[in-house]
Short mmCIF file of C-alpha atoms and ligand atoms in Angstrom, two decimals:
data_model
loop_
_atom_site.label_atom_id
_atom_site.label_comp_id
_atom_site.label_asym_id
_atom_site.label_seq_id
_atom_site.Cartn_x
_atom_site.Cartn_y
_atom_site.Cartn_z
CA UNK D 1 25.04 31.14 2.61
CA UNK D 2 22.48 29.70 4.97
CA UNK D 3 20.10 29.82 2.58
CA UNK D 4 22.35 28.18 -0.24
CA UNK D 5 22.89 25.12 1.52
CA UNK D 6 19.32 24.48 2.36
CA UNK D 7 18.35 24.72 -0.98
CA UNK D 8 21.38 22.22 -2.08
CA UNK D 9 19.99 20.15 0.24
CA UNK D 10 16.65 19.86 -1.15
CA UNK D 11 15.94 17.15 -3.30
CA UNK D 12 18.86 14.90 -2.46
CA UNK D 13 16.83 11.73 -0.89
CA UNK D 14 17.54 8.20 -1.89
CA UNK D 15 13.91 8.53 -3.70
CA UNK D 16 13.88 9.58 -7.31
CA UNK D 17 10.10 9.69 -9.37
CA UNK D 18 10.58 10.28 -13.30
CA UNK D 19 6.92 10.64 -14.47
CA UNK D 20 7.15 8.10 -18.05
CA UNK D 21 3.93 9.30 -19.28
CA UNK D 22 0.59 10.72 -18.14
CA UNK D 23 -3.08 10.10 -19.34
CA UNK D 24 -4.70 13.01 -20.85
CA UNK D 25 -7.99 12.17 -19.64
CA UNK D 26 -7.32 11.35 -15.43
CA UNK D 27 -4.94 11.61 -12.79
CA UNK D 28 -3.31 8.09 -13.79
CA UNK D 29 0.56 8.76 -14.35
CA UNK D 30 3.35 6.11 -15.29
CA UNK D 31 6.53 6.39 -13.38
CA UNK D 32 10.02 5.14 -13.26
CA UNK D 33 10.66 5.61 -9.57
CA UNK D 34 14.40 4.71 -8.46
CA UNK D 35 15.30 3.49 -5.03
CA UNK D 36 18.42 2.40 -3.59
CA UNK D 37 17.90 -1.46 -4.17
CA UNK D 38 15.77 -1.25 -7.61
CA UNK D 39 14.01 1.06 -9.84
CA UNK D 40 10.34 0.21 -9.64
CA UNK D 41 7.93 0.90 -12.49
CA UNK D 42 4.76 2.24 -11.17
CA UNK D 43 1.42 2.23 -10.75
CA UNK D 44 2.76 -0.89 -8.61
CA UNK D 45 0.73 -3.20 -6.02
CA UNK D 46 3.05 -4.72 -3.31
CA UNK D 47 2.10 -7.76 -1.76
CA UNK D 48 2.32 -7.61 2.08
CA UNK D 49 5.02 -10.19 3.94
CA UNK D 50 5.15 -11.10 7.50
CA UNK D 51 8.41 -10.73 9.22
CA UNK D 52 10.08 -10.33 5.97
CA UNK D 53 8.07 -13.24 3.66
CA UNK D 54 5.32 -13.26 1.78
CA UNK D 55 2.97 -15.34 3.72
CA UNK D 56 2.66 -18.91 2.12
CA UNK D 57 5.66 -18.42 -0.87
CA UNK D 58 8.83 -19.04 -1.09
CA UNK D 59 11.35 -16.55 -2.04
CA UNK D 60 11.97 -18.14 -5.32
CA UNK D 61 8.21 -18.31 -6.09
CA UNK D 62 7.64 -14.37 -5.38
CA UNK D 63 10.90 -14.46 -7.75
CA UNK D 64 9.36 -16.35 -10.75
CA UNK D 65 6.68 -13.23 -10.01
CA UNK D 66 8.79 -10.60 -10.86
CA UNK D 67 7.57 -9.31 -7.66
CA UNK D 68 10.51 -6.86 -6.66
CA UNK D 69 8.68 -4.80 -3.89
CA UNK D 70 7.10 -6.18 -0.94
CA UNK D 71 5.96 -4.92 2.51
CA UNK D 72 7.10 -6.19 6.06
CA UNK D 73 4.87 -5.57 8.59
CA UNK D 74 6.89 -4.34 12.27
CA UNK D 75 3.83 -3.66 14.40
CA UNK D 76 -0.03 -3.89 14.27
CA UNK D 77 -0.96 -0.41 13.35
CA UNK D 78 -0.57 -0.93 10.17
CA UNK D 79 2.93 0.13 10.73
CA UNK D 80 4.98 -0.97 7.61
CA UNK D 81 8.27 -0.76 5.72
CA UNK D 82 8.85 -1.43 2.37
CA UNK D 83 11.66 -3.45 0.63
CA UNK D 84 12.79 -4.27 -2.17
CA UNK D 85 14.26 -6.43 -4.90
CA UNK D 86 16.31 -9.27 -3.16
CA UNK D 87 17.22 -6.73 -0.15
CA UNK D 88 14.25 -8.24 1.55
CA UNK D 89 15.68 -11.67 1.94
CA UNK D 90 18.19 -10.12 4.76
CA UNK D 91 15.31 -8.60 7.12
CA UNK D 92 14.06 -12.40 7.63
CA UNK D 93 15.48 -12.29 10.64
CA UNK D 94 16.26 -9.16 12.03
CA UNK D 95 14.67 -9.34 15.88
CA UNK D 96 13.14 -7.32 17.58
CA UNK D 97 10.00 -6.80 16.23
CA UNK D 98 8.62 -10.35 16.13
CA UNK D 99 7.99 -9.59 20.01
CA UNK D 100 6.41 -6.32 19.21
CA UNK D 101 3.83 -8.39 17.06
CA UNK D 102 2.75 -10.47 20.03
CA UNK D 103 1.85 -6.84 22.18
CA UNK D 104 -1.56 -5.46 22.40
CA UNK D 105 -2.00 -1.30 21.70
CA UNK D 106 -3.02 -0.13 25.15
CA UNK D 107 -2.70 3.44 24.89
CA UNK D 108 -1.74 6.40 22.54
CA UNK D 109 -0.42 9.56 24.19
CA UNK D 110 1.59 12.41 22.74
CA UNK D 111 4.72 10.52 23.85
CA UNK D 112 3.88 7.59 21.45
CA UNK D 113 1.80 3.89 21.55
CA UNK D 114 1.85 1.92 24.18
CA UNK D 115 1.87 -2.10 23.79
CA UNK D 116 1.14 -4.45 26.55
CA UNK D 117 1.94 -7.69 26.25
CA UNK D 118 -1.35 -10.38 27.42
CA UNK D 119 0.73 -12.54 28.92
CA UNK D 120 2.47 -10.84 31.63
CA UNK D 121 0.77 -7.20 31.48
CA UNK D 122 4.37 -5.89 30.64
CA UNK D 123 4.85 -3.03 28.46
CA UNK D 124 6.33 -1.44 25.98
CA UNK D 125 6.44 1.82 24.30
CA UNK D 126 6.81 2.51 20.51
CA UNK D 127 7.95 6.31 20.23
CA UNK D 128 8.73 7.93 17.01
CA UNK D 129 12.26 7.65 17.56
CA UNK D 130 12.16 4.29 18.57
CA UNK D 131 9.98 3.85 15.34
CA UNK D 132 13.16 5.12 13.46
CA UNK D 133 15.57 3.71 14.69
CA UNK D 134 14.17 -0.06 14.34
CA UNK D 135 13.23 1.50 10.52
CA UNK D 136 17.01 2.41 10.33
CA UNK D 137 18.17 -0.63 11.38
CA UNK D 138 16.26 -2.91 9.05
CA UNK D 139 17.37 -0.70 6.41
CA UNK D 140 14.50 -1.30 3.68
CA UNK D 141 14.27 1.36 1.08
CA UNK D 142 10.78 3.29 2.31
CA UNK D 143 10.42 3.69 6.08
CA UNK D 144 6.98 4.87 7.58
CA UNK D 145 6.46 7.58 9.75
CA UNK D 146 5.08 6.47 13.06
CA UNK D 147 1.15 8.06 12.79
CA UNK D 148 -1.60 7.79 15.24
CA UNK D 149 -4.40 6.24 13.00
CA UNK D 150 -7.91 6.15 14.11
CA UNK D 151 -10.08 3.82 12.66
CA UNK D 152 -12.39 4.87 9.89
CA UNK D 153 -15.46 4.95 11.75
CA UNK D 154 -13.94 7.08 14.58
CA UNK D 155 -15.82 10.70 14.34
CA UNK D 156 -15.55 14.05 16.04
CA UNK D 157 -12.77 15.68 18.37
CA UNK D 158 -10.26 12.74 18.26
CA UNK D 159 -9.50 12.52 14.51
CA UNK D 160 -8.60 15.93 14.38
CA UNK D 161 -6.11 15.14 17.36
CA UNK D 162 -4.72 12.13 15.83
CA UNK D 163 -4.17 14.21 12.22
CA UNK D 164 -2.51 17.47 14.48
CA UNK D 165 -0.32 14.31 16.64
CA UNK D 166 0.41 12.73 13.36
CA UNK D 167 2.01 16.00 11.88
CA UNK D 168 3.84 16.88 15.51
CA UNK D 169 5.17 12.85 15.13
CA UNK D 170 6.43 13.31 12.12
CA UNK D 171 8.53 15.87 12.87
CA UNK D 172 9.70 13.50 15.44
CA UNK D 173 10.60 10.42 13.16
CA UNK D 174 12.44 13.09 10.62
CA UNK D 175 14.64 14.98 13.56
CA UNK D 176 15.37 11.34 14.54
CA UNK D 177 15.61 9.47 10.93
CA UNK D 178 19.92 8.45 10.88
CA UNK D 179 19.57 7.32 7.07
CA UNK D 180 18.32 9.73 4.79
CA UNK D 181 20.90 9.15 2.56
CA UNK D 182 19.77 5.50 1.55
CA UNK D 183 16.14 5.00 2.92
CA UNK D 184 13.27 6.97 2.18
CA UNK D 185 10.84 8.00 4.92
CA UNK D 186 7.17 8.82 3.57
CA UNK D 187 4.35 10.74 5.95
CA UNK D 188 1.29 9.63 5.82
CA UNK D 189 -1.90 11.84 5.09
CA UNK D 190 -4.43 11.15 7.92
CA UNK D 191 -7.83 12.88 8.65
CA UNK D 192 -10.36 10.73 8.95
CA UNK D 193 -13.47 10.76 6.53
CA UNK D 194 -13.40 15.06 7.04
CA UNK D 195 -12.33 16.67 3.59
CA UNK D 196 -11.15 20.44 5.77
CA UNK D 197 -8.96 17.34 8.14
CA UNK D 198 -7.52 15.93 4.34
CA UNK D 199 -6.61 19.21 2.74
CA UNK D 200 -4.96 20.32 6.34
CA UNK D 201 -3.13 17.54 6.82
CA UNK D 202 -1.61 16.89 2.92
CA UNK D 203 -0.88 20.65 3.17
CA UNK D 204 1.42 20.60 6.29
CA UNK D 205 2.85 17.62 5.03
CA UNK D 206 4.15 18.72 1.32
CA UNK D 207 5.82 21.89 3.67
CA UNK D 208 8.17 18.89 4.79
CA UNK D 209 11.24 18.07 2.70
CA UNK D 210 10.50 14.41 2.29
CA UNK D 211 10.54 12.00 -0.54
CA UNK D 212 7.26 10.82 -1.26
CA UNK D 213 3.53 10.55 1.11
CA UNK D 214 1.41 8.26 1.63
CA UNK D 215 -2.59 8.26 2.36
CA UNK D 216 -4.04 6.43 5.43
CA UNK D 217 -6.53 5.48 7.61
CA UNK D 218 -8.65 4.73 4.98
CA UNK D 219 -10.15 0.69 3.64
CA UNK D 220 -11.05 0.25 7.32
CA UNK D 221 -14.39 -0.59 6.07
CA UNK D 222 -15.61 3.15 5.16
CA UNK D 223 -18.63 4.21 2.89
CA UNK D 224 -17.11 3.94 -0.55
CA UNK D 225 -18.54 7.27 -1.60
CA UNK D 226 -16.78 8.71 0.89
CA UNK D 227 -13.11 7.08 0.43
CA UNK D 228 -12.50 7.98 -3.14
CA UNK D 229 -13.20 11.11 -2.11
CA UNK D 230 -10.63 11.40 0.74
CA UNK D 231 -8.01 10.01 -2.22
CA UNK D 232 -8.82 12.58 -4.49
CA UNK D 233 -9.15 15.42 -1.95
CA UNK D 234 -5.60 14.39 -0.96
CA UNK D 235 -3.78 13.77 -4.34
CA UNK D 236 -5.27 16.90 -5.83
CA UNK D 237 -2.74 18.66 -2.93
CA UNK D 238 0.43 16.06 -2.90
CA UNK D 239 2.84 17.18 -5.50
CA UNK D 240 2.54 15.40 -8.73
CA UNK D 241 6.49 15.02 -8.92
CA UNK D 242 6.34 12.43 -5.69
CA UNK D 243 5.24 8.98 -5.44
CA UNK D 244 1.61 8.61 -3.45
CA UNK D 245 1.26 5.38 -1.66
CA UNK D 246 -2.59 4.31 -0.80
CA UNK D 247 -1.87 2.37 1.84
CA UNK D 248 -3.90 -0.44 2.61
CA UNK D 249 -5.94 -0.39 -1.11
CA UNK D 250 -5.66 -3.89 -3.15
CA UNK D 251 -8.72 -5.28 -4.27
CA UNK D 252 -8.43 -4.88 -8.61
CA UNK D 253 -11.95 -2.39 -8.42
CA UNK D 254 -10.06 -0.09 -6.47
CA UNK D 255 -6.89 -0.18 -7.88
CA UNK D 256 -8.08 0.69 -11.56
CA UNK D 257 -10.13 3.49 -9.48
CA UNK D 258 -7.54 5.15 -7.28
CA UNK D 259 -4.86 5.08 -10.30
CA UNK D 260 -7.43 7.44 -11.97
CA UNK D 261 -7.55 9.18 -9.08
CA UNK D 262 -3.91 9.68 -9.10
CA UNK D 263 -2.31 6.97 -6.67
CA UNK D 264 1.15 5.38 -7.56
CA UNK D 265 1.77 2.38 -4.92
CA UNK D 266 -0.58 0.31 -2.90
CA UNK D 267 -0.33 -2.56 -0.81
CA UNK D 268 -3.10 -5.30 0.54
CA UNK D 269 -3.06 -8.57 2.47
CA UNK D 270 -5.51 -9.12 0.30
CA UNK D 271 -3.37 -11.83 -1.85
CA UNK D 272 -2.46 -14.59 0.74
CA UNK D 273 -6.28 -14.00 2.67
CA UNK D 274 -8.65 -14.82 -0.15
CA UNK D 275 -6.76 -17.93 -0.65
CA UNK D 276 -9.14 -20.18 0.74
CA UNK D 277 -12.23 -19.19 -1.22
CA UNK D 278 -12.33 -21.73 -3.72
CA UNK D 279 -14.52 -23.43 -5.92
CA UNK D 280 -15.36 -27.52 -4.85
CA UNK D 281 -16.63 -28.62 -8.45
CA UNK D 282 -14.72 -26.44 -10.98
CA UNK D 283 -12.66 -28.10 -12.79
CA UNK D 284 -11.25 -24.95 -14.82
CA UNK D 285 -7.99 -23.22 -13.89
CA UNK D 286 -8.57 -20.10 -11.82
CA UNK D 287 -8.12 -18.22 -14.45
CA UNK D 288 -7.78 -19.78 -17.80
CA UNK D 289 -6.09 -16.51 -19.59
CA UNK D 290 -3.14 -16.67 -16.23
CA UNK D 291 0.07 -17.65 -17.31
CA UNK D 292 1.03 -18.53 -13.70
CA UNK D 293 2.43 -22.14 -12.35
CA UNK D 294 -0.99 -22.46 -10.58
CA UNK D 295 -3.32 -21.84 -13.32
CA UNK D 296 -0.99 -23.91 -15.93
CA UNK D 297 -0.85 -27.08 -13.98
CA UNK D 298 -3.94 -27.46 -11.39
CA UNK D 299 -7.87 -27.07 -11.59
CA UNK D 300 -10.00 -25.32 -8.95
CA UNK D 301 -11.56 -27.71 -7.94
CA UNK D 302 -8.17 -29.73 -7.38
CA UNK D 303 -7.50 -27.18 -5.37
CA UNK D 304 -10.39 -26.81 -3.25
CA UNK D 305 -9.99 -30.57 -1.87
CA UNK D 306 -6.36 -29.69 -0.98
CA UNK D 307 -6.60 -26.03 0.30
CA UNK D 308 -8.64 -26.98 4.08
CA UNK D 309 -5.20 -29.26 4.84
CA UNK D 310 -2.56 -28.47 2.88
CA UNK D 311 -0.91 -25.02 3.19
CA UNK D 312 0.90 -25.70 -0.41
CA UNK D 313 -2.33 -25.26 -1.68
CA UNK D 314 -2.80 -21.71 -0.08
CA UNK D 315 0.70 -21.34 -1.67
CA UNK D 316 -0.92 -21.97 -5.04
CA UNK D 317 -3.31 -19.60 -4.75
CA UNK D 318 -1.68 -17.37 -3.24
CA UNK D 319 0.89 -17.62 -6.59
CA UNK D 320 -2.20 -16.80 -8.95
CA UNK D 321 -3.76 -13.78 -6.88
CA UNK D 322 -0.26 -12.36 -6.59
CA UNK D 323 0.39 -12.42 -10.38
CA UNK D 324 -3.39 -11.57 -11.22
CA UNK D 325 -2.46 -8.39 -9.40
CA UNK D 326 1.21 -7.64 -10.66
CA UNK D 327 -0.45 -8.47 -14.04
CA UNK D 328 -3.00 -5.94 -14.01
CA UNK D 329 -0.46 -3.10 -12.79
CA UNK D 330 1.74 -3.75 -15.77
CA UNK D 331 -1.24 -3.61 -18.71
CA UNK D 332 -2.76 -0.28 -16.50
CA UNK D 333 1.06 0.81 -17.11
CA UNK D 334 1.32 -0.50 -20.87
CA UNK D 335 -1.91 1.58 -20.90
CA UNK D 336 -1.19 4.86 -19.82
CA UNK D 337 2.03 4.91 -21.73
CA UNK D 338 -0.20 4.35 -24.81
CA UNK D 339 -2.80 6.88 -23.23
CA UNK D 340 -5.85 4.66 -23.70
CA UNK D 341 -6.23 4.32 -19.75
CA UNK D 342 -9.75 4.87 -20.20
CA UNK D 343 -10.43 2.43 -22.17
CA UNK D 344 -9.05 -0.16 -20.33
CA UNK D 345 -10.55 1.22 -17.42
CA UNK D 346 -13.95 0.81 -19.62
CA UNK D 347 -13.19 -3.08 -20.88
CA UNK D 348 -11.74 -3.94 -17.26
CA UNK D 349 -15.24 -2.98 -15.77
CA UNK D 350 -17.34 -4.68 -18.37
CA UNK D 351 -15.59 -8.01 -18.06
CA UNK D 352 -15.74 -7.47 -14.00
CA UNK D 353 -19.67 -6.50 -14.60
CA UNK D 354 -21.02 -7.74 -17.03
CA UNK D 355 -24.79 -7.01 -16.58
CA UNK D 356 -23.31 -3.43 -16.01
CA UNK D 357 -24.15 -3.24 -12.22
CA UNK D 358 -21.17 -1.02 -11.49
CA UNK D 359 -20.40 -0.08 -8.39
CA UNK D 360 -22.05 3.65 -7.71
CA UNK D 361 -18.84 5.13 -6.26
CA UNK D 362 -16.56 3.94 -8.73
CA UNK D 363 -18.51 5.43 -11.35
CA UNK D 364 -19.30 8.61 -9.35
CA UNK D 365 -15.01 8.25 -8.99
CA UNK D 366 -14.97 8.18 -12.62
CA UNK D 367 -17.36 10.31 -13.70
CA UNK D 368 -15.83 14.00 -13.56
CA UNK D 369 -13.61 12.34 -16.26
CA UNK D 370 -16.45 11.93 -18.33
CA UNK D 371 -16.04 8.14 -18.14
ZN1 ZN H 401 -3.01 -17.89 -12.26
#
């Protein structure tokens, strides 16, 4: 009887991943993936907002888009929550957190991160349950597990604590998660740069009944060679009928890359932070095959005068790397469904390189696909 209602019980989450087609050649899959708020076709990049807006655009511009998932940042950490569709709109101004953005991490301990604050040396401290329940009360569609990241270039002793902590946490944040029902929490898959850390950590995690994982701690400014390997490593163990979220991933190389290797959803600041490299004397569009307001209407070097005072012009850049990126997820989609994923991946990287000096680990990546 016991047993009966546990299994009943597995599966139900607000998260549901219908796998549209796979390529025959890599790990790249096509998904419908249906949330609460929206169904989300995937592979899918999500711009990252601050306090609930995409840094530099308006609500209707993300709109015009099509961008229906975006990320809100809480904390620093890299702590995130994802919303979606319109739903998004409503966390503008749910408090709380703004503060939290102001602290300063002063200590992790098994109880959770501390925060100081560097005005007044006050502080604060962000358990996993608090983690939840500010998660719960936003009420976006994915919620993050609180984890206790180290940064890439952290070795020895302490990233096999912060992988063990992040497993003992997470059992934390789902003992203390209110919503299950109608928000989505995902673990994420820590380790460091140590393969035996990777396969440890993904395995504990897939013995939790959750919706979907993500993959951290990595783009903190690793070798290359080494972080497609932690992807792979880790998607080889996540089970193919869940979404995997690369967090942190968003520059186009290592999108086309990391779908091969298997990765669903990613999200970079990437977007809104490039926006003020730009061209002085060009007088082309950015980009003159974008069908976006920015590339139909201004040149770069137009923009370039305006983009040191104006902030509308980081807007209009911002508008063209946004849809550059949303644009490329949807033909990598078009192209799995049609299974010739690898040869887009093989025309994306000549018109990227066009003397062919690829990049050694993205070809290493690619490579036991015979690509
Ligand atoms: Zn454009």
């Amino acid at each position: 009887m016991g047993n009966s209602l546990l299994m009943a019980s597995k599966g139900t989450h607000a998260l549901s991943l219908k796998i549209i087609a796979e390529c025959s050649t890599t790990k790249a899959r096509t998904c419908k993936m249906k949330l609460p708020h929206y169904v989300v076709d995937t592979p899918v990049f999500m711009p990252v907002g601050t306090q609930g807006t995409l840094k530099g655009l308006l609500p209707q511009q993300l709109e015009e888009l099509d961008c229906k998932i975006m990320l809100g940042n809480t904390y620093h950490l890299g702590h995130r929550y994802i919303c979606i569709g319109k739903s998004w709109r409503s966390t503008q101004d749910s408090g709380g957190f703004q503060m939290v953005s102001l602290l300063k991490l002063a200590e992790i301990t098994e109880e959770g991160v501390k925060f100081e604050s560097p005005h007044d040396r006050s502080e604060m401290m962000l358990t996993p349950e608090k983690s939840i329940e500010i998660q719960n009360s936003i009420g976006a569609d994915i919620i993050m597990q609180l984890d206790d990241v180290v940064h890439s270039c952290v070795t020895g002793p302490r990233v096999e604590e912060a992988m063990y902590r992040t497993i003992r946490w997470l059992d934390r944040c789902i003992a203390a998660h209110k919503r299950p029902h109608d928000q989505c929490i995902f673990p994420i898959v820590q380790g460091g740069l140590y393969p035996d850390l990777r396969k440890k950590c993904a395995e504990e995690l897939i013995k939790r009944d959750v919706p979907g994982f993500a993959i951290g701690g990595l783009s903190g400014g690793e070798e290359k060679s080494q972080f497609w390997k932690m992807v792979t490593i880790s998607t080889d163990i996540l089970p193919k009928e869940k979404p995997r979220y690369l967090m942190g991933v968003g520059f186009a190389i290592d999108l086309v890359v990391c779908v091969a290797l298997g990765c669903d959803m990613f999200d970079c600041v990437y977007p809104t932070r490039t926006a003020k490299d730009i061209y002085a004397k060009d007088f082309r569009p950015i980009d003159e095959n974008c069908k976006c307001s920015t590339c139909q209407q201004y040149t770069r070097a137009y923009l370039h005068t305006v983009v040191q005072t104006e902030t509308v012009a980081c807007q209009l850049v911002t508008v063209h790397n946004v849809a550059y990126q949303l644009d490329l997820m949807r033909s990598i989609q078009q192209s799995i469904v049609e299974d010739r994923f690898p040869e887009f991946i093989r025309r994306f990287f000549n018109k990227q390189f066009p003397n062919k000096d690829y990049p050694e680990w993205a070809v290493d990546a690619l490579k036991s696909y015979q690509l």
